[in-house]
Amino acid sequence: MPYLFITLSLFCVELLYFKIADHYNIIDKPNHRSSHSSITLRGGGIIFPITMLIAFVLGYSTWAATLAVLLVATVSFIDDIKPLPQLPRFTSHIFAFLLIAYDLNLFLESLWVLPIVLVLLIGWMNAFNFMDGINGITVLYALVAIGSFSILPVNESSLPLLITIGLSCLVFGFFNVRTKAKTFAGDVGSISMAVFLGYLMIKTIIDSGQIGYILFFSIYGIDAIVTILNRIRKRENIFEAHRSHLYQYLANEWGYSHIVVAVIYAIFQLLINVLVIYLDGKGSLSLFVVLELLLVLTLFYLVVRTVVVRKMAFKKTT
């Protein structure tokens, strides 16, 4: 019953936000770098931090984790309405990390742990944001991650929180996983979800002692890192909007449906997660195996990307 009430409440919250966004003209206008062609309400992902607050009120989340999500969500929502300089956004990311570090007792670990986790978390937040470019991809990927975390015995105590956030994804997905989306997540949605998932990843690794669970984020991580390196090679500004990710090539240049591409990404990540959980259950998920899997996945991604880019170039010359 509580979850049914939460779901209905979240539908009401999202519909209310649509009224507000429409009234104040909080919209996403397509441009030459966009993967969409029609004006769409922006910021529907505000439902994620609101759900985190609900989870805290119900006793499912800690104050520090909740505050970390709300902090980045607030700054990101302002940025969605009126673009902010890098400094306030970066500052909110730093404070979110400090709150998460406090929540997970990272200050009691060796000094070298903090800077590594900081770089990985901020890198993940930006990667998740960069990958939020077509209908459905963010929410489907988040659902795969949440579902994967949920079945791990080490996360049994976090199950109410995971279910609650998962429900927010289902509600948002109802309006976003469409050929013509009603709303986009916006930075408020993608960044806040990235913080939540990053928090769960760090917590899971600490509680289980298994770093291999980082492979739960491998598809997004590989796509984002390879794309950034490729843009640096071309001397492009990596902070500017672009259409250089593999999923963007598939959706824009190849003309595949946004939903088809989003489902492909989610399914591939789901298969990897199932393999990771299976290997860990068999006691075979060593650091060497993790690195080996990352290498194989990266090589596979590079082959697919190369084929796609070459076919794009061939089409342009014919």
JSON list of C-alpha atoms in Angstrom, two decimals, residues 2 54 114 123 136 141 144 146 215-216 232 241 251 285:
[
{"chain": "A", "resi": 2, "resn": "PRO", "atom": "CA", "xyz": [2.74, 2.59, 0.78]},
{"chain": "A", "resi": 54, "resn": "ILE", "atom": "CA", "xyz": [9.92, 11.48, 0.26]},
{"chain": "A", "resi": 114, "resn": "LEU", "atom": "CA", "xyz": [39.17, 10.36, -1.08]},
{"chain": "A", "resi": 123, "resn": "GLY", "atom": "CA", "xyz": [33.38, 11.95, -13.67]},
{"chain": "A", "resi": 136, "resn": "GLY", "atom": "CA", "xyz": [14.24, 6.90, -22.66]},
{"chain": "A", "resi": 141, "resn": "TYR", "atom": "CA", "xyz": [19.57, 2.75, -17.82]},
{"chain": "A", "resi": 144, "resn": "VAL", "atom": "CA", "xyz": [18.62, -1.45, -14.96]},
{"chain": "A", "resi": 146, "resn": "ILE", "atom": "CA", "xyz": [18.47, 0.09, -9.61]},
{"chain": "A", "resi": 215, "resn": "LEU", "atom": "CA", "xyz": [30.91, -2.80, -14.23]},
{"chain": "A", "resi": 216, "resn": "PHE", "atom": "CA", "xyz": [27.23, -1.96, -13.62]},
{"chain": "A", "resi": 232, "resn": "ILE", "atom": "CA", "xyz": [40.08, 16.01, -27.25]},
{"chain": "A", "resi": 241, "resn": "ALA", "atom": "CA", "xyz": [26.90, 20.25, -26.45]},
{"chain": "A", "resi": 251, "resn": "ALA", "atom": "CA", "xyz": [19.66, 7.87, -33.40]},
{"chain": "A", "resi": 285, "resn": "LEU", "atom": "CA", "xyz": [34.98, -11.89, -10.06]}
]
